[in-house]
Amino acid sequence: MRRIHIVTDSTCDLTKEEVAQHGIHIVPLTIQIDGQTYTDGVDLEPQSFLGLMKNAKNLPKSSQPAPGKFKELYDELGKDGDQIISIHMTGGMSGTVESARQAAQMTDADVTVIDSRFIAIGLAIQLREAIRMRDEGATVEDIVARLEKVRDNTHLYVIVDTLENLIKGGRIGKGKGFIGSLLNIKVIANLEGGVYNPVSKVRSHKQVVNFLFKQFQ
């Protein structure tokens, strides 16, 4: 009986224990910070990244894996006829899923590539559902159909606690950023449609919680 392998990228927010326990294969992005290149999740972890980003002269930049990285993994996993589901961060914010699609066309393995249209926990939710269904014996077709429903019923909000990086990235002007910092403005965005959409601005952590609670209700 053919097995189903699950592939994702390093933005997925699965714990290392989950990755090891369920045999998940991760193709990492790379991150450039002030001329240095790091491999996400290998020689750069979230806490160390935040420290480096805070002290960086320029805003860090990420690069998607090359199609060759995906093809190499697909070739290995699919050499005995096993199937592969490759689930990745939103194509609206990265070319990672497109690299995976290109590799899927280059390999002889049976690969299904999915754009999760999310990042972080939104991507992890889909991966956990795929893991559960695979382990219960579901087919690739069943898993793909289920993930479409999960995706349509997921709402991910991002809270920008400081405006510093929005200024560095050119999303807002320095004048607005200075005023916003004085007022303790926090930007709330969502990932509807797989892209970053600012939806509200509030002036305290309490107001952030109130906004999110209303969305949850």
Coordinates of C-alpha atoms in Angstrom, one line a residue:
M1 CA 0.0 0.0 0.0
R2 CA 1.4 3.4 -0.9
R3 CA 2.2 5.8 1.9
I4 CA 1.4 9.5 2.0
H5 CA 4.2 11.8 2.9
I6 CA 3.6 15.4 4.0
V7 CA 6.0 18.2 3.1
T8 CA 5.8 21.8 4.2
D9 CA 8.1 24.8 4.8
S10 CA 9.7 26.5 7.8
T11 CA 6.9 29.0 8.3
C12 CA 4.5 26.3 9.5
D13 CA 4.6 26.8 13.3
L14 CA 4.6 23.0 14.0
T15 CA 6.6 22.1 17.1
K16 CA 9.8 20.1 16.6
E17 CA 8.1 17.2 18.5
E18 CA 5.2 17.2 16.0
V19 CA 7.6 17.2 13.1
A20 CA 9.5 14.2 14.5
Q21 CA 6.5 12.3 15.7
H22 CA 4.6 12.5 12.4
G23 CA 7.5 12.3 10.0
I24 CA 6.9 15.8 8.5
H25 CA 9.4 17.0 5.9
I26 CA 10.3 20.6 6.1
V27 CA 12.0 22.6 3.3
P28 CA 13.4 25.8 5.0
L29 CA 13.4 29.3 3.7
T30 CA 16.6 31.4 4.1
I31 CA 16.7 34.8 5.8
Q32 CA 19.2 37.6 5.1
I33 CA 20.1 40.0 7.9
D34 CA 22.6 42.7 7.3
G35 CA 24.6 40.7 4.8
Q36 CA 24.4 37.4 6.7
T37 CA 22.3 34.5 5.4
Y38 CA 20.6 32.1 7.8
T39 CA 18.6 28.9 7.3
D40 CA 15.2 29.2 9.0
G41 CA 14.8 26.7 11.8
V42 CA 18.3 25.3 11.4
D43 CA 20.7 28.0 12.5
L44 CA 18.1 30.7 13.2
E45 CA 15.2 30.2 15.8
P46 CA 12.4 32.7 16.5
Q47 CA 13.9 34.2 19.6
S48 CA 17.3 34.7 18.1
F49 CA 15.7 36.1 15.0
L50 CA 13.8 38.7 17.0
G51 CA 17.0 39.9 18.6
L52 CA 18.8 40.1 15.3
M53 CA 15.9 42.0 13.7
K54 CA 15.7 44.5 16.5
N55 CA 19.4 45.4 16.1
A56 CA 19.5 45.2 12.2
K57 CA 20.2 48.3 10.2
N58 CA 17.8 47.1 7.5
L59 CA 14.7 45.0 7.6
P60 CA 15.5 41.3 7.2
K61 CA 14.5 39.6 3.9
S62 CA 13.5 36.0 3.3
S63 CA 14.0 33.9 0.2
Q64 CA 12.0 30.9 -0.9
P65 CA 13.7 27.6 -1.4
A66 CA 14.8 26.8 -5.0
P67 CA 12.7 24.4 -7.0
G68 CA 15.7 22.0 -7.0
K69 CA 15.5 21.7 -3.2
F70 CA 11.9 20.5 -3.5
K71 CA 12.6 18.2 -6.5
E72 CA 15.4 16.5 -4.6
L73 CA 13.1 15.7 -1.7
Y74 CA 10.1 14.7 -3.9
D75 CA 12.4 12.3 -5.9
E76 CA 13.5 10.6 -2.7
L77 CA 10.1 10.4 -1.1
G78 CA 8.4 9.2 -4.2
K79 CA 10.9 6.7 -5.5
D80 CA 8.9 3.7 -4.3
G81 CA 5.6 5.0 -5.6
D82 CA 4.5 6.8 -2.4
Q83 CA 2.3 9.9 -2.7
I84 CA 3.3 13.4 -1.5
I85 CA 1.1 16.3 -0.2
S86 CA 3.1 19.5 -0.2
I87 CA 1.4 22.3 1.9
H88 CA 2.9 25.7 2.0
M89 CA 2.6 29.3 3.1
T90 CA 0.4 31.7 1.1
G91 CA 1.6 32.5 -2.4
G92 CA 0.4 36.0 -1.8
M93 CA 3.4 36.6 0.5
S94 CA 6.1 34.3 -0.9
G95 CA 7.2 32.4 -4.0
T96 CA 7.6 29.2 -1.9
V97 CA 4.5 27.4 -3.1
E98 CA 5.4 28.3 -6.8
S99 CA 8.8 26.7 -6.3
A100 CA 7.1 23.6 -5.0
R101 CA 4.8 23.6 -8.1
Q102 CA 7.7 23.9 -10.4
A103 CA 9.4 21.0 -8.7
A104 CA 6.2 18.9 -8.9
Q105 CA 6.3 19.3 -12.7
M106 CA 9.9 18.3 -12.8
T107 CA 9.8 15.1 -10.7
D108 CA 8.3 11.7 -11.6
A109 CA 6.9 11.4 -8.1
D110 CA 3.1 11.8 -7.4
V111 CA 3.0 15.2 -5.8
T112 CA 0.0 17.4 -4.9
V113 CA 0.9 21.0 -4.0
I114 CA -1.4 23.1 -1.9
D115 CA -1.4 26.8 -1.2
S116 CA -2.6 27.1 2.4
R117 CA -3.2 30.8 1.8
F118 CA -1.9 31.3 5.4
I119 CA 1.2 31.4 7.4
A120 CA 2.2 30.3 11.0
I121 CA -0.7 28.8 13.0
G122 CA -3.1 29.1 10.0
L123 CA -0.7 26.8 8.0
A124 CA -0.2 24.5 11.1
I125 CA -4.0 24.0 11.4
Q126 CA -4.1 22.5 7.9
L127 CA -1.1 20.4 8.5
R128 CA -2.5 18.9 11.7
E129 CA -5.7 18.1 9.9
A130 CA -3.8 16.4 7.0
I131 CA -1.7 14.4 9.5
R132 CA -4.9 13.3 11.3
M133 CA -6.6 12.2 8.2
R134 CA -3.5 10.5 6.7
D135 CA -3.0 8.5 9.9
E136 CA -6.7 7.4 9.8
G137 CA -6.2 6.1 6.2
A138 CA -7.7 8.8 4.1
T139 CA -6.8 9.3 0.5
V140 CA -5.0 12.3 -1.0
E141 CA -8.2 13.3 -2.7
D142 CA -10.1 13.2 0.7
I143 CA -7.4 15.2 2.4
V144 CA -7.4 17.9 -0.3
A145 CA -11.2 18.3 -0.2
R146 CA -11.1 18.5 3.6
L147 CA -8.3 21.1 3.6
E148 CA -10.4 23.4 1.3
K149 CA -13.1 23.5 3.9
V150 CA -10.7 24.1 6.7
R151 CA -9.1 26.9 4.7
D152 CA -12.4 28.6 4.0
N153 CA -13.3 28.5 7.7
T154 CA -10.0 29.8 9.0
H155 CA -9.5 33.5 10.0
L156 CA -6.0 34.6 11.0
Y157 CA -5.3 38.0 12.6
V158 CA -1.8 39.5 12.9
I159 CA -1.1 42.2 15.6
V160 CA 1.7 44.6 14.9
D161 CA 2.9 45.6 18.4
T162 CA 5.4 48.2 17.2
L163 CA 5.4 50.3 14.1
E164 CA 9.2 50.2 13.8
N165 CA 9.3 47.4 11.1
L166 CA 6.4 48.9 9.1
I167 CA 8.5 52.1 8.9
K168 CA 11.7 50.1 7.9
G169 CA 9.7 48.2 5.2
G170 CA 8.3 51.4 3.8
R171 CA 4.6 50.5 4.6
I172 CA 4.1 53.8 6.5
G173 CA 6.0 57.1 6.6
K174 CA 8.4 58.0 9.4
G175 CA 6.1 60.9 10.4
K176 CA 3.1 58.7 10.8
G177 CA 5.2 56.1 12.6
F178 CA 6.5 58.7 15.1
I179 CA 3.0 59.9 15.9
G180 CA 1.7 56.3 16.1
S181 CA 4.5 55.3 18.5
L182 CA 3.7 58.2 20.8
L183 CA 0.0 57.2 20.8
N184 CA 1.0 53.5 21.3
I185 CA -0.9 52.6 18.1
K186 CA -1.2 48.8 17.3
V187 CA -2.1 47.7 13.8
I188 CA -4.4 44.7 13.4
A189 CA -4.3 42.9 10.0
N190 CA -5.8 39.7 8.6
L191 CA -4.8 37.3 5.9
E192 CA -8.1 37.2 3.9
G193 CA -7.3 36.1 0.4
G194 CA -3.8 35.1 1.4
V195 CA -2.4 38.6 1.6
Y196 CA -1.7 41.1 4.4
N197 CA -4.7 43.4 4.9
P198 CA -4.7 46.1 7.7
V199 CA -8.2 46.1 9.1
S200 CA -8.0 48.2 12.3
K201 CA -5.8 50.4 14.5
V202 CA -6.2 50.5 18.3
R203 CA -4.4 52.2 21.1
S204 CA -3.8 49.5 23.8
H205 CA -3.5 45.8 24.3
K206 CA -6.9 45.8 26.0
Q207 CA -8.5 47.2 22.8
V208 CA -6.6 44.5 20.8
V209 CA -8.2 41.8 22.9
N210 CA -11.7 43.4 22.7
F211 CA -11.4 43.6 18.8
L212 CA -10.3 39.9 18.5
F213 CA -13.0 38.7 20.9
K214 CA -15.7 40.4 18.8
Q215 CA -14.3 38.7 15.7
F216 CA -14.3 35.4 17.5
Q217 CA -18.0 35.9 18.6

